[in-house]
Amino acid sequence: MEKYYVVTDLDGTLLRSDAVLSPFAEEVVHSALEQGIVMSYATARSYKSSTAVVGNVKWKYPLILYNGALLFDPLEMKKLDGAFLDPSLTDQVIRLGKGFGLSPLWFALDNHNEERVLHEPLQRKGDLEFLASRPNDTRFRELPELLYSELFQTLILTYIGLKEELELLVQAIRDQFQDGVHLHFMPDNYIANHYFLEVSHPKANKRDGLLMWANHIGCLPEDIIVFGDNLNDIGLFEAAGLRIAVANAQPELKAIADRTIESNSEDGVAKYIQGLLET
C-alpha cells in the first residue's frame, strides 16, 4: 500500500453532527493506523476534550490541539511543541475584553504542563452551556478575577457570545494588536445562536500546526491529505497537498478544496479512508 499521511478535523468532519465517532468510522481509523497510514487530527479541542469523543482510538502520532497552539504526543503524554500567547498580550486582551463586559475562558498549561481552563464566575448562557457540556472536567478552575500569572502558558483566550456583541471585541482587538495575535471567529457548532472568538499566538493556527506536525513526522506538507468543514480549517487546507471538504462544509472552505465528499453524518471521511486501504 502506498504511504499516506492524513490529518482530519474532528467536529463537523470526522465526528457526526452529534459529536460522536460512529462505530464504522472508529473501525476504519483503527484499520488505517494498523495498516500503516500515518493519521492524526487537528482540532480546536484540548487533549482531554478530544479524547472524550475519539479516545477509543489508539492514536500514536502527534495531535494538533487548540487550533494549532499545541502539538501533543499521545503515547508519551507530553507537549512536543507549541505557540503560546505572550504574557503581556494575554493580560492586555483580558483587560480589553472586560471593557466590553466580557471575560474569557483562559486555556493554558500550568507549570507541570497540565491543561487548565481558568475563568471568573460564569453567568452568561454560552459559558454555562460550554461548562455543562464538560461535566467533571478537572481542568476548570474558577477564580475571583482573571489576572495573568507566570505560572501559566497561554494557549487560547476564548470568548463565547452572540455574534453582534463579539464583533465589537473582534474589531477592538484587531485595531489594538493587528498582527500580534491570531483570531478565530466562527459559529459555535453546539450552542444555538452563539459564536466563538478565540485569541491566540499568531502561529497558533492549523496551518502552522500542520507544518509542526509534518516536521515531527518527517514528511512534506504537500504529502498530507487533510479533511475539514469550518473556517478554522482554511489554514489546514492552505498548507496541505490534498484538500478534501465534507459536504456540510462552509462555502469558503469548499471553494479552496480539491474535492468534496459525503457529509460528516454520512461518514464521508471514513469512507474515503476506507478507499485508501483498498488501493
mmCIF file of N, CA, C and O in Angstrom, residues 2-65:
data_model
loop_
_atom_site.group_PDB
_atom_site.id
_atom_site.type_symbol
_atom_site.label_atom_id
_atom_site.label_comp_id
_atom_site.label_asym_id
_atom_site.label_seq_id
_atom_site.Cartn_x
_atom_site.Cartn_y
_atom_site.Cartn_z
ATOM 1 N N GLU A 2 0.466 2.230 -0.768
ATOM 2 C CA GLU A 2 1.185 3.495 -0.812
ATOM 3 C C GLU A 2 1.194 4.150 0.565
ATOM 4 O O GLU A 2 0.272 3.984 1.361
ATOM 5 N N LYS A 3 2.251 4.918 0.868
ATOM 6 C CA LYS A 3 2.360 5.608 2.150
ATOM 7 C C LYS A 3 1.448 6.834 2.142
ATOM 8 O O LYS A 3 1.560 7.687 1.264
ATOM 9 N N TYR A 4 0.547 6.901 3.094
ATOM 10 C CA TYR A 4 -0.367 8.030 3.185
ATOM 11 C C TYR A 4 -0.180 8.760 4.514
ATOM 12 O O TYR A 4 0.018 8.134 5.563
ATOM 13 N N TYR A 5 -0.275 10.089 4.448
ATOM 14 C CA TYR A 5 -0.271 10.941 5.634
ATOM 15 C C TYR A 5 -1.611 11.674 5.666
ATOM 16 O O TYR A 5 -1.974 12.347 4.689
ATOM 17 N N VAL A 6 -2.339 11.532 6.757
ATOM 18 C CA VAL A 6 -3.709 12.052 6.831
ATOM 19 C C VAL A 6 -3.906 12.827 8.126
ATOM 20 O O VAL A 6 -3.556 12.350 9.213
ATOM 21 N N VAL A 7 -4.465 14.023 8.010
ATOM 22 C CA VAL A 7 -4.856 14.813 9.185
ATOM 23 C C VAL A 7 -6.298 15.281 8.971
ATOM 24 O O VAL A 7 -6.610 15.898 7.949
ATOM 25 N N THR A 8 -7.152 14.986 9.924
ATOM 26 C CA THR A 8 -8.554 15.367 9.808
ATOM 27 C C THR A 8 -8.989 16.260 10.964
ATOM 28 O O THR A 8 -8.530 16.114 12.095
ATOM 29 N N ASP A 9 -9.863 17.178 10.656
ATOM 30 C CA ASP A 9 -10.581 17.902 11.693
ATOM 31 C C ASP A 9 -11.545 16.922 12.372
ATOM 32 O O ASP A 9 -11.869 15.865 11.807
ATOM 33 N N LEU A 10 -12.015 17.266 13.568
ATOM 34 C CA LEU A 10 -12.959 16.392 14.281
ATOM 35 C C LEU A 10 -14.403 16.866 14.131
ATOM 36 O O LEU A 10 -15.172 16.292 13.368
ATOM 37 N N ASP A 11 -14.764 17.922 14.845
ATOM 38 C CA ASP A 11 -16.168 18.361 14.874
ATOM 39 C C ASP A 11 -16.641 18.816 13.492
ATOM 40 O O ASP A 11 -16.014 19.655 12.847
ATOM 41 N N GLY A 12 -17.749 18.229 13.062
ATOM 42 C CA GLY A 12 -18.305 18.570 11.761
ATOM 43 C C GLY A 12 -17.620 17.884 10.604
ATOM 44 O O GLY A 12 -18.013 18.062 9.451
ATOM 45 N N THR A 13 -16.590 17.087 10.902
ATOM 46 C CA THR A 13 -15.814 16.441 9.836
ATOM 47 C C THR A 13 -15.734 14.932 10.060
ATOM 48 O O THR A 13 -16.454 14.173 9.417
ATOM 49 N N LEU A 14 -14.855 14.495 10.954
ATOM 50 C CA LEU A 14 -14.784 13.062 11.272
ATOM 51 C C LEU A 14 -15.944 12.656 12.172
ATOM 52 O O LEU A 14 -16.505 11.570 12.027
ATOM 53 N N LEU A 15 -16.304 13.545 13.104
ATOM 54 C CA LEU A 15 -17.417 13.260 14.004
ATOM 55 C C LEU A 15 -18.743 13.558 13.329
ATOM 56 O O LEU A 15 -18.847 14.483 12.508
ATOM 57 N N ARG A 16 -19.753 12.802 13.688
ATOM 58 C CA ARG A 16 -21.100 13.091 13.208
ATOM 59 C C ARG A 16 -21.632 14.344 13.893
ATOM 60 O O ARG A 16 -20.996 14.890 14.794
ATOM 61 N N SER A 17 -22.803 14.795 13.472
ATOM 62 C CA SER A 17 -23.326 16.075 13.952
ATOM 63 C C SER A 17 -23.640 16.077 15.438
ATOM 64 O O SER A 17 -23.769 17.145 16.043
ATOM 65 N N ASP A 18 -23.769 14.888 16.043
ATOM 66 C CA ASP A 18 -23.980 14.805 17.483
ATOM 67 C C ASP A 18 -22.662 14.670 18.238
ATOM 68 O O ASP A 18 -22.641 14.298 19.406
ATOM 69 N N ALA A 19 -21.550 14.981 17.562
ATOM 70 C CA ALA A 19 -20.199 14.931 18.144
ATOM 71 C C ALA A 19 -19.803 13.525 18.562
ATOM 72 O O ALA A 19 -19.056 13.339 19.523
ATOM 73 N N VAL A 20 -20.270 12.536 17.822
ATOM 74 C CA VAL A 20 -19.960 11.135 18.108
ATOM 75 C C VAL A 20 -19.175 10.545 16.941
ATOM 76 O O VAL A 20 -19.479 10.809 15.776
ATOM 77 N N LEU A 21 -18.164 9.748 17.263
ATOM 78 C CA LEU A 21 -17.442 8.974 16.260
ATOM 79 C C LEU A 21 -18.217 7.687 16.043
ATOM 80 O O LEU A 21 -18.362 6.882 16.968
ATOM 81 N N SER A 22 -18.737 7.489 14.849
ATOM 82 C CA SER A 22 -19.575 6.314 14.594
ATOM 83 C C SER A 22 -18.757 5.033 14.711
ATOM 84 O O SER A 22 -17.533 5.045 14.524
ATOM 85 N N PRO A 23 -19.395 3.914 15.019
ATOM 86 C CA PRO A 23 -18.675 2.635 15.077
ATOM 87 C C PRO A 23 -17.950 2.326 13.769
ATOM 88 O O PRO A 23 -16.833 1.793 13.784
ATOM 89 N N PHE A 24 -18.573 2.666 12.643
ATOM 90 C CA PHE A 24 -17.930 2.435 11.347
ATOM 91 C C PHE A 24 -16.651 3.257 11.222
ATOM 92 O O PHE A 24 -15.590 2.743 10.839
ATOM 93 N N ALA A 25 -16.734 4.557 11.561
ATOM 94 C CA ALA A 25 -15.558 5.423 11.455
ATOM 95 C C ALA A 25 -14.462 4.961 12.404
ATOM 96 O O ALA A 25 -13.275 4.956 12.044
ATOM 97 N N GLU A 26 -14.842 4.560 13.604
ATOM 98 C CA GLU A 26 -13.850 4.079 14.572
ATOM 99 C C GLU A 26 -13.117 2.860 14.027
ATOM 100 O O GLU A 26 -11.884 2.761 14.129
ATOM 101 N N GLU A 27 -13.854 1.948 13.439
ATOM 102 C CA GLU A 27 -13.237 0.730 12.881
ATOM 103 C C GLU A 27 -12.290 1.070 11.732
ATOM 104 O O GLU A 27 -11.188 0.520 11.629
ATOM 105 N N VAL A 28 -12.698 1.997 10.873
ATOM 106 C CA VAL A 28 -11.860 2.381 9.732
ATOM 107 C C VAL A 28 -10.564 3.044 10.206
ATOM 108 O O VAL A 28 -9.480 2.747 9.700
ATOM 109 N N VAL A 29 -10.673 3.951 11.194
ATOM 110 C CA VAL A 29 -9.473 4.629 11.700
ATOM 111 C C VAL A 29 -8.523 3.622 12.346
ATOM 112 O O VAL A 29 -7.302 3.682 12.151
ATOM 113 N N HIS A 30 -9.070 2.699 13.136
ATOM 114 C CA HIS A 30 -8.241 1.637 13.720
ATOM 115 C C HIS A 30 -7.492 0.884 12.618
ATOM 116 O O HIS A 30 -6.277 0.656 12.711
ATOM 117 N N SER A 31 -8.211 0.488 11.582
ATOM 118 C CA SER A 31 -7.599 -0.266 10.480
ATOM 119 C C SER A 31 -6.528 0.556 9.785
ATOM 120 O O SER A 31 -5.463 0.039 9.429
ATOM 121 N N ALA A 32 -6.802 1.849 9.582
ATOM 122 C CA ALA A 32 -5.840 2.717 8.911
ATOM 123 C C ALA A 32 -4.532 2.792 9.689
ATOM 124 O O ALA A 32 -3.439 2.662 9.117
ATOM 125 N N LEU A 33 -4.618 2.974 11.003
ATOM 126 C CA LEU A 33 -3.419 3.053 11.829
ATOM 127 C C LEU A 33 -2.671 1.728 11.863
ATOM 128 O O LEU A 33 -1.435 1.686 11.811
ATOM 129 N N GLU A 34 -3.411 0.645 11.933
ATOM 130 C CA GLU A 34 -2.783 -0.681 11.968
ATOM 131 C C GLU A 34 -2.101 -1.029 10.657
ATOM 132 O O GLU A 34 -1.096 -1.739 10.641
ATOM 133 N N GLN A 35 -2.645 -0.524 9.551
ATOM 134 C CA GLN A 35 -2.112 -0.875 8.232
ATOM 135 C C GLN A 35 -1.101 0.141 7.702
ATOM 136 O O GLN A 35 -0.715 0.081 6.537
ATOM 137 N N GLY A 36 -0.673 1.071 8.554
ATOM 138 C CA GLY A 36 0.452 1.923 8.169
ATOM 139 C C GLY A 36 0.127 3.315 7.701
ATOM 140 O O GLY A 36 1.040 4.070 7.331
ATOM 141 N N ILE A 37 -1.159 3.709 7.706
ATOM 142 C CA ILE A 37 -1.477 5.092 7.372
ATOM 143 C C ILE A 37 -1.090 5.969 8.565
ATOM 144 O O ILE A 37 -1.448 5.684 9.708
ATOM 145 N N VAL A 38 -0.340 7.017 8.300
ATOM 146 C CA VAL A 38 0.073 7.945 9.354
ATOM 147 C C VAL A 38 -1.062 8.960 9.507
ATOM 148 O O VAL A 38 -1.187 9.896 8.724
ATOM 149 N N MET A 39 -1.891 8.745 10.515
ATOM 150 C CA MET A 39 -3.127 9.526 10.644
ATOM 151 C C MET A 39 -3.233 10.178 12.015
ATOM 152 O O MET A 39 -2.909 9.582 13.036
ATOM 153 N N SER A 40 -3.707 11.416 12.007
ATOM 154 C CA SER A 40 -3.922 12.143 13.249
ATOM 155 C C SER A 40 -5.065 13.129 13.045
ATOM 156 O O SER A 40 -5.758 13.095 12.031
ATOM 157 N N TYR A 41 -5.240 14.027 14.027
ATOM 158 C CA TYR A 41 -6.302 15.024 13.886
ATOM 159 C C TYR A 41 -5.818 16.405 14.317
ATOM 160 O O TYR A 41 -4.878 16.551 15.096
ATOM 161 N N ALA A 42 -6.484 17.415 13.756
ATOM 162 C CA ALA A 42 -6.234 18.813 14.112
ATOM 163 C C ALA A 42 -7.566 19.396 14.559
ATOM 164 O O ALA A 42 -8.530 19.420 13.797
ATOM 165 N N THR A 43 -7.614 19.871 15.783
ATOM 166 C CA THR A 43 -8.883 20.279 16.367
ATOM 167 C C THR A 43 -8.730 21.527 17.224
ATOM 168 O O THR A 43 -7.634 21.830 17.705
ATOM 169 N N ALA A 44 -9.841 22.219 17.416
ATOM 170 C CA ALA A 44 -9.865 23.321 18.374
ATOM 171 C C ALA A 44 -9.937 22.794 19.800
ATOM 172 O O ALA A 44 -9.692 23.530 20.754
ATOM 173 N N ARG A 45 -10.254 21.516 19.951
ATOM 174 C CA ARG A 45 -10.403 20.919 21.273
ATOM 175 C C ARG A 45 -9.053 20.732 21.971
ATOM 176 O O ARG A 45 -8.004 20.761 21.340
ATOM 177 N N SER A 46 -9.133 20.503 23.261
ATOM 178 C CA SER A 46 -7.974 20.139 24.060
ATOM 179 C C SER A 46 -7.732 18.638 23.948
ATOM 180 O O SER A 46 -8.507 17.914 23.302
ATOM 181 N N TYR A 47 -6.679 18.162 24.612
ATOM 182 C CA TYR A 47 -6.454 16.709 24.641
ATOM 183 C C TYR A 47 -7.586 16.015 25.387
ATOM 184 O O TYR A 47 -8.148 15.035 24.898
ATOM 185 N N LYS A 48 -7.946 16.527 26.545
ATOM 186 C CA LYS A 48 -8.995 15.895 27.345
ATOM 187 C C LYS A 48 -10.333 15.892 26.604
ATOM 188 O O LYS A 48 -11.029 14.882 26.553
ATOM 189 N N SER A 49 -10.689 17.018 26.024
ATOM 190 C CA SER A 49 -11.961 17.131 25.322
ATOM 191 C C SER A 49 -11.995 16.253 24.071
ATOM 192 O O SER A 49 -13.009 15.618 23.773
ATOM 193 N N SER A 50 -10.887 16.197 23.340
ATOM 194 C CA SER A 50 -10.871 15.395 22.118
ATOM 195 C C SER A 50 -10.894 13.895 22.423
ATOM 196 O O SER A 50 -11.571 13.119 21.742
ATOM 197 N N THR A 51 -10.183 13.488 23.477
ATOM 198 C CA THR A 51 -10.187 12.058 23.802
ATOM 199 C C THR A 51 -11.534 11.614 24.371
ATOM 200 O O THR A 51 -11.857 10.430 24.345
ATOM 201 N N ALA A 52 -12.334 12.570 24.852
ATOM 202 C CA ALA A 52 -13.679 12.227 25.308
ATOM 203 C C ALA A 52 -14.547 11.740 24.157
ATOM 204 O O ALA A 52 -15.491 10.965 24.360
ATOM 205 N N VAL A 53 -14.213 12.165 22.920
ATOM 206 C CA VAL A 53 -15.029 11.771 21.768
ATOM 207 C C VAL A 53 -14.324 10.787 20.831
ATOM 208 O O VAL A 53 -14.999 10.054 20.096
ATOM 209 N N VAL A 54 -12.998 10.748 20.844
ATOM 210 C CA VAL A 54 -12.290 9.811 19.949
ATOM 211 C C VAL A 54 -11.259 8.985 20.721
ATOM 212 O O VAL A 54 -10.329 8.432 20.144
ATOM 213 N N GLY A 55 -11.448 8.894 22.019
ATOM 214 C CA GLY A 55 -10.463 8.222 22.868
ATOM 215 C C GLY A 55 -10.412 6.720 22.730
ATOM 216 O O GLY A 55 -9.468 6.084 23.220
ATOM 217 N N ASN A 56 -11.415 6.113 22.081
ATOM 218 C CA ASN A 56 -11.370 4.668 21.875
ATOM 219 C C ASN A 56 -10.348 4.273 20.817
ATOM 220 O O ASN A 56 -9.967 3.099 20.722
ATOM 221 N N VAL A 57 -9.938 5.248 20.020
ATOM 222 C CA VAL A 57 -8.905 5.008 19.007
ATOM 223 C C VAL A 57 -7.535 5.124 19.672
ATOM 224 O O VAL A 57 -7.292 6.038 20.460
ATOM 225 N N LYS A 58 -6.645 4.219 19.362
ATOM 226 C CA LYS A 58 -5.287 4.261 19.906
ATOM 227 C C LYS A 58 -4.408 5.128 18.996
ATOM 228 O O LYS A 58 -3.632 4.639 18.191
ATOM 229 N N TRP A 59 -4.541 6.438 19.160
ATOM 230 C CA TRP A 59 -3.756 7.379 18.372
ATOM 231 C C TRP A 59 -2.285 7.266 18.751
ATOM 232 O O TRP A 59 -1.948 7.221 19.930
ATOM 233 N N LYS A 60 -1.408 7.242 17.771
ATOM 234 C CA LYS A 60 0.011 7.086 18.077
ATOM 235 C C LYS A 60 0.901 8.159 17.461
ATOM 236 O O LYS A 60 2.106 8.174 17.700
ATOM 237 N N TYR A 61 0.311 9.042 16.669
ATOM 238 C CA TYR A 61 1.075 10.134 16.072
ATOM 239 C C TYR A 61 0.670 11.451 16.737
ATOM 240 O O TYR A 61 -0.395 11.559 17.343
ATOM 241 N N PRO A 62 1.534 12.475 16.648
ATOM 242 C CA PRO A 62 1.239 13.748 17.326
ATOM 243 C C PRO A 62 -0.138 14.306 16.969
ATOM 244 O O PRO A 62 -0.604 14.165 15.830
ATOM 245 N N LEU A 63 -0.761 14.933 17.963
ATOM 246 C CA LEU A 63 -2.084 15.529 17.808
ATOM 247 C C LEU A 63 -1.948 17.050 17.759
ATOM 248 O O LEU A 63 -1.199 17.631 18.547
ATOM 249 N N ILE A 64 -2.670 17.673 16.838
ATOM 250 C CA ILE A 64 -2.676 19.136 16.724
ATOM 251 C C ILE A 64 -3.890 19.642 17.495
ATOM 252 O O ILE A 64 -5.033 19.418 17.098
ATOM 253 N N LEU A 65 -3.643 20.306 18.634
ATOM 254 C CA LEU A 65 -4.716 20.703 19.541
ATOM 255 C C LEU A 65 -4.833 22.228 19.623
ATOM 256 O O LEU A 65 -3.929 22.959 19.222
#
